Structures are given as structure tokens and as C-alpha cells.
Amino acid sequence: MRFTILLIAILMTFSVAKAETFDSIAAIINNEAVSCYDIQRDTDTMLMQLKASGVEQPGSRDQLFKRALESTIVKTIQLQEAAKLELRVSREEVEQAVQKMEMQNNLMPGQLEQALGMQGMSFDEYKRNLKEQIQIGKLINIAVRSNIKISEEALREYHRKYLADPKPRRQVELGQIFLPLPSEPTPAQIADVRSRIKAIHSKLLAGNDFKQLVAVHSESSDRDQGGIMGWVMESGIAKRFSPALDLPVGAITQPIRSPSGYHILKVMQERWQEPTPAGESYEEVHARHILLKVPSFSDEKTSAKIRQRAEEIAKEMQGASEEEFITRAKEASQGPSAGKGGDLGWFRRGMMVPAFEETAFAQDAGGTSGVVESSFGLHIIRTVAKRKIDPNSLEAHRDKITQILTNVEMQEQAPRWISGLRSKAKIEIHDCSSIDILQIPSQPDTAIQQDAQELLNTAEGWRKAWSEQDIEAYFAFYSPNFAPEKKTLEQWKSYKKKVIANKSYIKIAVTNVSIKFNDDKEAFVEFDQRYESDRLTSEDHKLLIMEKNGPRWQIIKELVQAQS
């Protein structure tokens, strides 16, 4: 049996060295497999990023591979923990993060996707990574940040030293080289890491380039940014690292031991922060509310009923005690603060919608309003208390100080928590050294070599999206010119959505891959495919005809030959 399309004018053929390339396992992490292909691709990305940042000798490929594998292990463990806690990331959260990234980089809406495309990066892959970062951030907030308690004494001490009588303060940008320790290291492990960090320190004293040594040796999350930790000032960093704040620009610390490993810090730059003018005192209000929402689709009769109910509650709450208002808010309020008895905490002018704010500030402490309408719905507002705030007072800076001191604690506790999570995980490391992703004959056309690698990346991304049942990512690998047999493109998409969605799991393994070029805009990716789901297992020989759209390769035809 043959494919129905004749492959003609084939200019170049590349073959995968091993049949198991796409499915070879680099590690098994709590029963979840990570492929050698994924780690080698991450290694390639890391190598390109390091060279783009000016690192001339980023270390051996073996070193970078081990680093990429360790990063994947740590990320996978955290995502598994997030899944246990059923932490979700909505599409809206991802879109907001994309918008924030565009604003930070002075890009217009939609330009980030274009910028990534010019670099040969998939926007869907970028959003998938962004989603994982948000999910891990939620996990760390729950597992670490929420357990950090800043004492009143610590808040007062910070305020007394740095804000009660504000003065210019020195800020320094720190870089670091970090070597980790296990959560419960043996004396031999400590001695080994201590010996390595001392050797690195000696190289720095001898004049070796800091960023070069970061690229080769450091294992911190900031290593891809040259080890840059960011700008800090006194009390904004863990005490064990504070000696770095007294050093001149260009100087390095002695190796510093922390619960998570050994660090060498370098002062990269300095600047002075002038104190912010104090300004005038201002008023704050502590308020509670009962919110009744009015759906946008409500007709006049429904809206009138909701308002009548709000009027009844407002009348009932006139003269009610604080406890009575709290109880009623828990029963009737439809806002997110309902579980807290409608408590909105303290706020100043400009923090609430105008109609709400005007009423809350106009009432005396202990007063309860009638029905107040805002864009959120109908409110009954209780003004609990009022106060005047001195802009230099502790209360004016309480939230800011709490955030600073919490971040300091996070520097200590987050790495320790991650190390503990890793030590409890069941991890099997496999050998990928015999696997070559692509054997490319020695020839001068580097553009063809790059296209071949991009085709492999596309095929692997397509396989991964299908296996993960990520419909949007899966469709993104198909060209707008894709021509399904006996169906329109929309009919085919509708059919594929149903077929993929109704499976409890899908596993795709791809072997014996070959790539053939027709010209610089069209190529053929041919392979054996094993499909497995809860309903079906099949083995086929498949051909993907690909076209190059801008920097991306996409599928325009998909042909299947069932294997006997």
C-alpha cells in the first residue's frame, strides 16, 4: 500500500539516529516521564540564550543538559504538587499576564506574538509556559508565603530604622553564583559543595569573568539572566547576605552558606534612593458591605425585585449591631467578602468606585447606608471606623513593610521548601547520552540544518499537544491551508475536538522519523506512530506534508497508512 501523493524532487534527506528518539525517557518523576527530546530541546534553548547574552563559553553540552534536566525535575515536581491541590489557571489570567508582559516591553496589543514569531518561538508554547509559571506562583503563595508571619515588633523595628526619619539609602544590584545542597545533606556532600564553591571563588579572585562562571557553574533560577538577583537595600535581603551591601561595585563576598546551599554574591551596580516626600495626612475608613448583584441581562421586573430586596435589607440593618451586620452579610451578600462578613478592611480615597467611596467616607463611624448603586451592583455599606493617617506613621507603611519583610523570608524559605519537595519525590534518571536528535550530514547549508531542527521541534510539539489533549495548541500546528479529506476545515476541527475530548487519556509515541525537503517552503515528515487511549490502540505509518509560513512550519496534509 502506498501514499496517494507522489514525493518528487526531494533535495535532501535527514534521518533520526535512533528509532526511540521521540519517546526515549530522560527521567521518571513520581511516575511521570520526561523525554530526552524535551531536555535536549531545552538544552538548545539554554545554549542560544547564553550566547545571545554575551557568554562566549557557556560550558559543555553535558553540563547544560544536566542543568536543563534539573530545572525540568524541579518544575515538574511543583506542577504535580499544584495538581494535587487542584490549583487552576484560567485563560483570563494567562491573557492578563500576556498584556502585562506587552506593557513592560512597550509593545502594542498583539505585538508580543509577532515578536516571538520573529524569533522562531511558538506563541502557544510561550502561553503554556506562562500558565505553568502562574500555577507554580500560586502553589508557592499557598505553601510558603501564606505561612510567613511578620511580627508587630519586626514591623515597628523596620519603620523606626528606615521610615520614621527617612534618609537617602544605597541600593545595590547583586549577582550570584549558587551551588545547591540536598535538604538533608551528608557531611561528604557538604564538603564536596564547599570545595567547589571555594574553587569558583579562587577563579573570581584571579580575574575570571563572573557571568562566564555563572553560566558554567551556577544552579540558581536567575542564572539565565547572568545570575542577576535584582536591586536590594539594607533590610530588603536576608541577614546572612547583608555583608554584600557594604561592598564597593565589582567586589565579591566570601562563600556564604544558606539552608539551600552556598552562594557567592557580587555587587554589579549601585544607586541612591532619595526619600519620598511625606505629603499631607489623610483619612482612612474601615467598612463592610452587603452586595446584591444585578445581572446585565435582567429585565425591568427582575431588577426591581432585586432592588426591593436590597431596600428591605438596608431598612433591616438600620440600627443593627456590628455582629448582626456581619451575620446578615454572610447570609445575603453576593460579593467575594461575604465569608468575612462583608469586611473590606481599611482604605483611603481613590481605592473604591466613586459612589461607594463617597458614602463610606460621608457616614459617621457605626453608620449604615441605604441602597448605593455602583457598577458592581447594589450595596448596603457599614462604616465601621475612621482614622487619620500620618504619612510617616507605621500604619501608612504597614502593607509595604510587610511585603518587604515577607520577601526577605521567602529568600530563605522558598528554596528550602523546594529542596524538601524534591527530596520526597521518587526520581529515576535515565541515560540519554546515546541519543542523537538529528544526524545532519556535513554540508554548508546551515539554513537547511536549522529548518530540519525546526521541523523536528514542530513534530514533537504536535505530538505533545495531542497527547496532552490541548486542543488549541494541537490546531495551531495546522496551516490555514490544511486540507482534510472529505471534510471542510471547520468540520474537521469540530470532529477532532469531539474525538480528542472524549478520551480520558491519549498517549502518542513517534519513532523512525525521517525528514525530506521538496524545496525551501515545503517538507515531508514521515514516521511510525503508536496511538493509545482508553478506547483504542493502533499503529500507523504517517506522513505530514509541511509548509513554511513565515518562521513557522505547519501541516498542510496528513496521510495515514495502517500497518499490518
mmCIF file of C-alpha atoms in Angstrom, residues 12-329:
data_model
loop_
_atom_site.group_PDB
_atom_site.id
_atom_site.type_symbol
_atom_site.label_atom_id
_atom_site.label_comp_id
_atom_site.label_asym_id
_atom_site.label_seq_id
_atom_site.Cartn_x
_atom_site.Cartn_y
_atom_site.Cartn_z
ATOM 1 C CA MET A 12 17.875 16.408 0.974
ATOM 2 C CA THR A 13 17.093 13.656 3.459
ATOM 3 C CA PHE A 14 17.812 13.634 7.197
ATOM 4 C CA SER A 15 17.281 10.619 9.421
ATOM 5 C CA VAL A 16 16.928 10.204 13.140
ATOM 6 C CA ALA A 17 19.751 8.078 14.527
ATOM 7 C CA LYS A 18 17.646 6.055 16.955
ATOM 8 C CA ALA A 19 14.135 4.751 16.469
ATOM 9 C CA GLU A 20 13.236 5.739 20.014
ATOM 10 C CA THR A 21 14.304 9.390 19.722
ATOM 11 C CA PHE A 22 10.905 10.952 20.296
ATOM 12 C CA ASP A 23 9.997 8.594 23.097
ATOM 13 C CA SER A 24 13.282 7.959 24.969
ATOM 14 C CA ILE A 25 12.984 8.734 28.654
ATOM 15 C CA ALA A 26 15.355 11.133 30.400
ATOM 16 C CA ALA A 27 13.729 10.822 33.816
ATOM 17 C CA ILE A 28 10.676 9.460 35.589
ATOM 18 C CA ILE A 29 9.412 11.864 38.246
ATOM 19 C CA ASN A 30 6.755 10.415 40.547
ATOM 20 C CA ASN A 31 5.648 8.116 37.689
ATOM 21 C CA GLU A 32 5.626 10.968 35.146
ATOM 22 C CA ALA A 33 8.060 10.531 32.261
ATOM 23 C CA VAL A 34 10.176 13.299 30.731
ATOM 24 C CA SER A 35 11.591 12.614 27.268
ATOM 25 C CA CYS A 36 15.208 13.013 26.202
ATOM 26 C CA TYR A 37 13.922 15.093 23.317
ATOM 27 C CA ASP A 38 12.360 17.674 25.655
ATOM 28 C CA ILE A 39 15.569 18.027 27.673
ATOM 29 C CA GLN A 40 17.776 18.257 24.589
ATOM 30 C CA ARG A 41 15.474 20.919 23.162
ATOM 31 C CA ASP A 42 15.667 22.857 26.464
ATOM 32 C CA THR A 43 19.449 22.489 26.307
ATOM 33 C CA ASP A 44 19.491 24.017 22.814
ATOM 34 C CA THR A 45 17.320 26.911 24.008
ATOM 35 C CA MET A 46 19.563 27.500 27.018
ATOM 36 C CA LEU A 47 22.663 27.482 24.811
ATOM 37 C CA MET A 48 21.155 30.061 22.439
ATOM 38 C CA GLN A 49 20.079 32.308 25.335
ATOM 39 C CA LEU A 50 23.528 32.206 26.925
ATOM 40 C CA LYS A 51 25.269 33.037 23.655
ATOM 41 C CA ALA A 52 22.776 35.829 22.963
ATOM 42 C CA SER A 53 23.565 37.319 26.387
ATOM 43 C CA GLY A 54 27.270 37.502 25.508
ATOM 44 C CA VAL A 55 28.560 34.348 27.227
ATOM 45 C CA GLU A 56 31.292 33.080 24.897
ATOM 46 C CA GLN A 57 31.981 29.767 26.658
ATOM 47 C CA PRO A 58 28.726 28.615 28.290
ATOM 48 C CA GLY A 59 30.124 25.259 29.388
ATOM 49 C CA SER A 60 29.927 21.793 27.901
ATOM 50 C CA ARG A 61 26.715 20.460 26.420
ATOM 51 C CA ASP A 62 26.717 17.774 29.102
ATOM 52 C CA GLN A 63 26.739 20.453 31.836
ATOM 53 C CA LEU A 64 23.891 22.334 30.172
ATOM 54 C CA PHE A 65 21.928 19.113 29.680
ATOM 55 C CA LYS A 66 22.199 18.283 33.400
ATOM 56 C CA ARG A 67 21.102 21.829 34.256
ATOM 57 C CA ALA A 68 18.106 21.631 31.894
ATOM 58 C CA LEU A 69 17.150 18.249 33.341
ATOM 59 C CA GLU A 70 17.332 19.529 36.920
ATOM 60 C CA SER A 71 15.173 22.555 36.019
ATOM 61 C CA THR A 72 12.585 20.255 34.465
ATOM 62 C CA ILE A 73 12.605 17.964 37.503
ATOM 63 C CA VAL A 74 12.013 20.873 39.897
ATOM 64 C CA LYS A 75 9.290 22.364 37.677
ATOM 65 C CA THR A 76 7.546 19.003 37.238
ATOM 66 C CA ILE A 77 7.517 18.310 40.983
ATOM 67 C CA GLN A 78 5.956 21.714 41.654
ATOM 68 C CA LEU A 79 3.326 21.273 38.931
ATOM 69 C CA GLN A 80 2.460 17.858 40.353
ATOM 70 C CA GLU A 81 2.028 19.423 43.785
ATOM 71 C CA ALA A 82 -0.160 22.165 42.279
ATOM 72 C CA ALA A 83 -2.308 19.494 40.614
ATOM 73 C CA LYS A 84 -2.775 17.730 43.963
ATOM 74 C CA LEU A 85 -4.114 20.990 45.405
ATOM 75 C CA GLU A 86 -6.319 21.446 42.305
ATOM 76 C CA LEU A 87 -4.796 24.848 41.569
ATOM 77 C CA ARG A 88 -6.114 26.133 38.259
ATOM 78 C CA VAL A 89 -5.090 28.947 35.927
ATOM 79 C CA SER A 90 -7.843 30.486 33.811
ATOM 80 C CA ARG A 91 -7.479 31.690 30.250
ATOM 81 C CA GLU A 92 -8.182 35.210 31.523
ATOM 82 C CA GLU A 93 -5.219 35.011 33.925
ATOM 83 C CA VAL A 94 -2.907 33.996 31.079
ATOM 84 C CA GLU A 95 -4.216 36.795 28.843
ATOM 85 C CA GLN A 96 -3.703 39.330 31.646
ATOM 86 C CA ALA A 97 -0.119 38.087 32.071
ATOM 87 C CA VAL A 98 0.466 38.455 28.318
ATOM 88 C CA GLN A 99 -0.916 42.011 28.412
ATOM 89 C CA LYS A 100 1.328 42.829 31.377
ATOM 90 C CA MET A 101 4.356 41.465 29.504
ATOM 91 C CA GLU A 102 3.480 43.582 26.459
ATOM 92 C CA MET A 103 3.173 46.704 28.624
ATOM 93 C CA GLN A 104 6.508 46.016 30.361
ATOM 94 C CA ASN A 105 8.209 45.699 26.972
ATOM 95 C CA ASN A 106 6.442 48.737 25.448
ATOM 96 C CA LEU A 107 4.588 46.570 22.925
ATOM 97 C CA MET A 108 1.151 47.189 21.480
ATOM 98 C CA PRO A 109 -1.549 44.503 21.972
ATOM 99 C CA GLY A 110 -0.729 41.539 19.733
ATOM 100 C CA GLN A 111 2.883 42.548 19.136
ATOM 101 C CA LEU A 112 4.295 40.018 21.611
ATOM 102 C CA GLU A 113 3.105 37.154 19.416
ATOM 103 C CA GLN A 114 4.749 38.799 16.403
ATOM 104 C CA ALA A 115 7.999 39.355 18.318
ATOM 105 C CA LEU A 116 8.098 35.721 19.430
ATOM 106 C CA GLY A 117 7.348 34.552 15.897
ATOM 107 C CA MET A 118 10.290 36.544 14.530
ATOM 108 C CA GLN A 119 12.487 34.610 16.968
ATOM 109 C CA GLY A 120 11.007 31.307 15.806
ATOM 110 C CA MET A 121 9.102 30.780 19.061
ATOM 111 C CA SER A 122 5.567 29.408 19.263
ATOM 112 C CA PHE A 123 3.099 31.751 20.976
ATOM 113 C CA ASP A 124 1.109 28.750 22.205
ATOM 114 C CA GLU A 125 4.227 27.267 23.799
ATOM 115 C CA TYR A 126 5.000 30.649 25.374
ATOM 116 C CA LYS A 127 1.496 30.851 26.861
ATOM 117 C CA ARG A 128 1.763 27.269 28.108
ATOM 118 C CA ASN A 129 4.997 28.152 29.934
ATOM 119 C CA LEU A 130 3.381 31.314 31.281
ATOM 120 C CA LYS A 131 0.448 29.288 32.574
ATOM 121 C CA GLU A 132 2.839 26.938 34.379
ATOM 122 C CA GLN A 133 4.677 29.893 35.961
ATOM 123 C CA ILE A 134 1.391 31.325 37.261
ATOM 124 C CA GLN A 135 0.380 27.914 38.607
ATOM 125 C CA ILE A 136 3.719 27.485 40.407
ATOM 126 C CA GLY A 137 3.409 31.030 41.779
ATOM 127 C CA LYS A 138 0.016 30.145 43.263
ATOM 128 C CA LEU A 139 1.499 26.997 44.781
ATOM 129 C CA ILE A 140 4.382 28.851 46.454
ATOM 130 C CA ASN A 141 1.996 31.508 47.765
ATOM 131 C CA ILE A 142 -0.071 28.792 49.451
ATOM 132 C CA ALA A 143 2.753 26.505 50.574
ATOM 133 C CA VAL A 144 5.297 29.133 51.644
ATOM 134 C CA ARG A 145 4.171 32.765 51.578
ATOM 135 C CA SER A 146 0.884 32.180 53.429
ATOM 136 C CA ASN A 147 2.781 30.554 56.312
ATOM 137 C CA ILE A 148 5.118 33.510 56.835
ATOM 138 C CA LYS A 149 4.055 35.680 59.764
ATOM 139 C CA ILE A 150 5.718 39.049 60.294
ATOM 140 C CA SER A 151 5.650 40.121 63.937
ATOM 141 C CA GLU A 152 4.482 43.532 65.093
ATOM 142 C CA GLU A 153 7.919 44.008 66.636
ATOM 143 C CA ALA A 154 9.627 43.430 63.265
ATOM 144 C CA LEU A 155 7.279 45.910 61.562
ATOM 145 C CA ARG A 156 7.966 48.565 64.205
ATOM 146 C CA GLU A 157 11.728 47.981 64.069
ATOM 147 C CA TYR A 158 11.819 48.365 60.282
ATOM 148 C CA HIS A 159 9.720 51.522 60.489
ATOM 149 C CA ARG A 160 11.907 53.000 63.241
ATOM 150 C CA LYS A 161 15.173 52.341 61.361
ATOM 151 C CA TYR A 162 14.221 53.292 57.817
ATOM 152 C CA LEU A 163 10.976 55.252 57.562
ATOM 153 C CA ALA A 164 10.332 57.272 60.731
ATOM 154 C CA ASP A 165 13.171 59.637 59.796
ATOM 155 C CA PRO A 166 13.711 58.932 56.083
ATOM 156 C CA LYS A 167 17.192 59.478 54.602
ATOM 157 C CA PRO A 168 18.856 58.661 51.271
ATOM 158 C CA ARG A 169 19.589 54.922 51.080
ATOM 159 C CA ARG A 170 22.051 52.965 48.983
ATOM 160 C CA GLN A 171 20.699 50.294 46.657
ATOM 161 C CA VAL A 172 22.895 47.688 45.004
ATOM 162 C CA GLU A 173 22.272 45.304 42.151
ATOM 163 C CA LEU A 174 23.511 41.867 43.182
ATOM 164 C CA GLY A 175 24.572 38.901 41.103
ATOM 165 C CA GLN A 176 25.131 35.431 42.489
ATOM 166 C CA ILE A 177 26.739 32.079 41.840
ATOM 167 C CA PHE A 178 24.809 29.384 43.683
ATOM 168 C CA LEU A 179 25.575 25.724 44.334
ATOM 169 C CA PRO A 180 22.707 23.813 45.989
ATOM 170 C CA LEU A 181 22.729 21.270 48.795
ATOM 171 C CA PRO A 182 20.165 18.496 49.368
ATOM 172 C CA SER A 183 17.553 19.200 52.043
ATOM 173 C CA GLU A 184 19.367 16.850 54.443
ATOM 174 C CA PRO A 185 22.991 16.808 53.219
ATOM 175 C CA THR A 186 25.586 14.364 54.450
ATOM 176 C CA PRO A 187 28.995 15.647 55.659
ATOM 177 C CA ALA A 188 30.523 14.349 52.424
ATOM 178 C CA GLN A 189 28.016 16.283 50.287
ATOM 179 C CA ILE A 190 28.644 19.473 52.258
ATOM 180 C CA ALA A 191 32.404 19.050 51.892
ATOM 181 C CA ASP A 192 32.090 18.486 48.131
ATOM 182 C CA VAL A 193 29.959 21.582 47.511
ATOM 183 C CA ARG A 194 32.127 23.698 49.825
ATOM 184 C CA SER A 195 35.230 22.620 47.905
ATOM 185 C CA ARG A 196 33.611 23.506 44.563
ATOM 186 C CA ILE A 197 32.426 26.943 45.719
ATOM 187 C CA LYS A 198 35.908 27.736 47.077
ATOM 188 C CA ALA A 199 37.439 26.803 43.732
ATOM 189 C CA ILE A 200 34.998 29.137 41.945
ATOM 190 C CA HIS A 201 35.804 31.904 44.440
ATOM 191 C CA SER A 202 39.521 31.488 43.692
ATOM 192 C CA LYS A 203 38.838 31.812 39.960
ATOM 193 C CA LEU A 204 36.926 35.059 40.566
ATOM 194 C CA LEU A 205 39.803 36.457 42.626
ATOM 195 C CA ALA A 206 42.144 35.504 39.790
ATOM 196 C CA GLY A 207 40.103 37.678 37.415
ATOM 197 C CA ASN A 208 37.832 35.150 35.673
ATOM 198 C CA ASP A 209 34.633 36.613 34.221
ATOM 199 C CA PHE A 210 31.696 36.475 36.667
ATOM 200 C CA LYS A 211 28.974 35.877 34.040
ATOM 201 C CA GLN A 212 31.073 33.148 32.457
ATOM 202 C CA LEU A 213 31.340 31.318 35.780
ATOM 203 C CA VAL A 214 27.609 31.828 36.390
ATOM 204 C CA ALA A 215 26.879 30.184 33.038
ATOM 205 C CA VAL A 216 29.142 27.216 33.728
ATOM 206 C CA HIS A 217 28.552 26.584 37.441
ATOM 207 C CA SER A 218 25.561 28.383 38.986
ATOM 208 C CA GLU A 219 22.340 26.443 39.598
ATOM 209 C CA SER A 220 20.012 29.258 40.675
ATOM 210 C CA SER A 221 16.862 30.240 38.797
ATOM 211 C CA ASP A 222 18.474 33.577 37.849
ATOM 212 C CA ARG A 223 21.451 32.006 36.071
ATOM 213 C CA ASP A 224 19.919 32.613 32.616
ATOM 214 C CA GLN A 225 19.956 36.341 33.453
ATOM 215 C CA GLY A 226 23.672 36.235 34.269
ATOM 216 C CA GLY A 227 22.954 35.489 37.930
ATOM 217 C CA ILE A 228 21.344 38.901 38.459
ATOM 218 C CA MET A 229 19.198 38.846 41.619
ATOM 219 C CA GLY A 230 17.917 42.420 41.249
ATOM 220 C CA TRP A 231 18.190 45.663 43.219
ATOM 221 C CA VAL A 232 18.199 45.423 47.008
ATOM 222 C CA MET A 233 18.889 47.626 50.013
ATOM 223 C CA GLU A 234 19.518 47.078 53.691
ATOM 224 C CA SER A 235 16.748 45.036 55.345
ATOM 225 C CA GLY A 236 15.495 44.007 51.897
ATOM 226 C CA ILE A 237 17.676 40.902 51.866
ATOM 227 C CA ALA A 238 18.296 38.004 54.245
ATOM 228 C CA LYS A 239 20.725 38.893 57.056
ATOM 229 C CA ARG A 240 23.241 36.257 56.002
ATOM 230 C CA PHE A 241 23.661 38.137 52.693
ATOM 231 C CA SER A 242 23.859 41.642 54.208
ATOM 232 C CA PRO A 243 27.720 41.832 54.095
ATOM 233 C CA ALA A 244 27.372 42.285 50.327
ATOM 234 C CA LEU A 245 25.581 45.606 50.865
ATOM 235 C CA ASP A 246 28.744 47.199 52.299
ATOM 236 C CA LEU A 247 30.973 46.211 49.371
ATOM 237 C CA PRO A 248 32.019 48.545 46.528
ATOM 238 C CA VAL A 249 30.854 47.954 42.964
ATOM 239 C CA GLY A 250 32.692 44.984 41.441
ATOM 240 C CA ALA A 251 33.554 43.321 44.764
ATOM 241 C CA ILE A 252 32.542 39.779 45.726
ATOM 242 C CA THR A 253 31.692 38.157 49.049
ATOM 243 C CA GLN A 254 33.274 35.114 50.598
ATOM 244 C CA PRO A 255 31.207 31.944 50.024
ATOM 245 C CA ILE A 256 28.026 32.204 52.139
ATOM 246 C CA ARG A 257 26.206 29.130 53.463
ATOM 247 C CA SER A 258 22.387 29.202 53.458
ATOM 248 C CA PRO A 259 19.858 26.435 54.203
ATOM 249 C CA SER A 260 19.697 25.681 50.476
ATOM 250 C CA GLY A 261 23.402 25.783 49.537
ATOM 251 C CA TYR A 262 26.430 28.039 49.025
ATOM 252 C CA HIS A 263 26.402 31.496 47.431
ATOM 253 C CA ILE A 264 28.949 33.990 46.141
ATOM 254 C CA LEU A 265 27.474 37.486 45.707
ATOM 255 C CA LYS A 266 28.861 40.280 43.551
ATOM 256 C CA VAL A 267 27.903 43.970 43.609
ATOM 257 C CA MET A 268 27.132 44.754 39.958
ATOM 258 C CA GLN A 269 25.893 48.377 40.257
ATOM 259 C CA GLU A 270 24.817 50.911 42.863
ATOM 260 C CA ARG A 271 22.389 53.833 43.118
ATOM 261 C CA TRP A 272 20.952 56.049 45.849
ATOM 262 C CA GLN A 273 17.251 56.262 46.607
ATOM 263 C CA GLU A 274 16.068 59.616 47.862
ATOM 264 C CA PRO A 275 13.280 59.571 50.475
ATOM 265 C CA THR A 276 9.776 60.186 49.159
ATOM 266 C CA PRO A 277 8.275 63.482 50.367
ATOM 267 C CA ALA A 278 5.926 62.746 53.249
ATOM 268 C CA GLY A 279 2.908 64.640 51.941
ATOM 269 C CA GLU A 280 -0.150 65.534 53.992
ATOM 270 C CA SER A 281 -2.093 63.374 56.419
ATOM 271 C CA TYR A 282 -5.145 61.607 55.020
ATOM 272 C CA GLU A 283 -8.288 59.849 56.204
ATOM 273 C CA GLU A 284 -8.955 56.108 56.041
ATOM 274 C CA VAL A 285 -12.200 54.210 56.505
ATOM 275 C CA HIS A 286 -12.820 50.640 57.647
ATOM 276 C CA ALA A 287 -16.023 49.386 56.014
ATOM 277 C CA ARG A 288 -18.206 46.339 55.483
ATOM 278 C CA HIS A 289 -20.906 45.873 52.859
ATOM 279 C CA ILE A 290 -23.700 43.627 51.668
ATOM 280 C CA LEU A 291 -23.702 43.336 47.866
ATOM 281 C CA LEU A 292 -26.615 42.225 45.697
ATOM 282 C CA LYS A 293 -25.639 41.751 42.056
ATOM 283 C CA VAL A 294 -27.932 42.760 39.205
ATOM 284 C CA PRO A 295 -27.234 40.555 36.141
ATOM 285 C CA SER A 296 -26.695 42.536 32.929
ATOM 286 C CA PHE A 297 -29.418 40.530 31.173
ATOM 287 C CA SER A 298 -32.071 41.309 33.840
ATOM 288 C CA ASP A 299 -35.323 42.847 32.645
ATOM 289 C CA GLU A 300 -37.004 45.718 34.490
ATOM 290 C CA LYS A 301 -39.163 43.399 36.584
ATOM 291 C CA THR A 302 -36.186 41.327 37.798
ATOM 292 C CA SER A 303 -34.099 44.435 38.513
ATOM 293 C CA ALA A 304 -36.966 45.923 40.512
ATOM 294 C CA LYS A 305 -37.244 42.751 42.629
ATOM 295 C CA ILE A 306 -33.516 42.810 43.416
ATOM 296 C CA ARG A 307 -33.691 46.482 44.379
ATOM 297 C CA GLN A 308 -36.735 45.849 46.579
ATOM 298 C CA ARG A 309 -34.817 43.112 48.416
ATOM 299 C CA ALA A 310 -31.840 45.455 48.846
ATOM 300 C CA GLU A 311 -34.133 48.157 50.275
ATOM 301 C CA GLU A 312 -35.570 45.642 52.753
ATOM 302 C CA ILE A 313 -32.093 44.583 53.921
ATOM 303 C CA ALA A 314 -30.967 48.219 54.220
ATOM 304 C CA LYS A 315 -34.012 49.034 56.355
ATOM 305 C CA GLU A 316 -33.418 45.941 58.494
ATOM 306 C CA MET A 317 -29.760 46.940 59.093
ATOM 307 C CA GLN A 318 -30.530 50.467 60.315
ATOM 308 C CA GLY A 319 -29.583 50.442 63.986
ATOM 309 C CA ALA A 320 -28.242 46.874 63.798
ATOM 310 C CA SER A 321 -25.177 45.923 65.831
ATOM 311 C CA GLU A 322 -21.823 45.052 64.261
ATOM 312 C CA GLU A 323 -22.407 41.336 64.882
ATOM 313 C CA GLU A 324 -25.876 41.498 63.336
ATOM 314 C CA PHE A 325 -24.491 43.176 60.203
ATOM 315 C CA ILE A 326 -21.721 40.544 59.937
ATOM 316 C CA THR A 327 -24.255 37.714 60.205
ATOM 317 C CA ARG A 328 -26.538 39.281 57.576
ATOM 318 C CA ALA A 329 -23.610 39.864 55.199
#
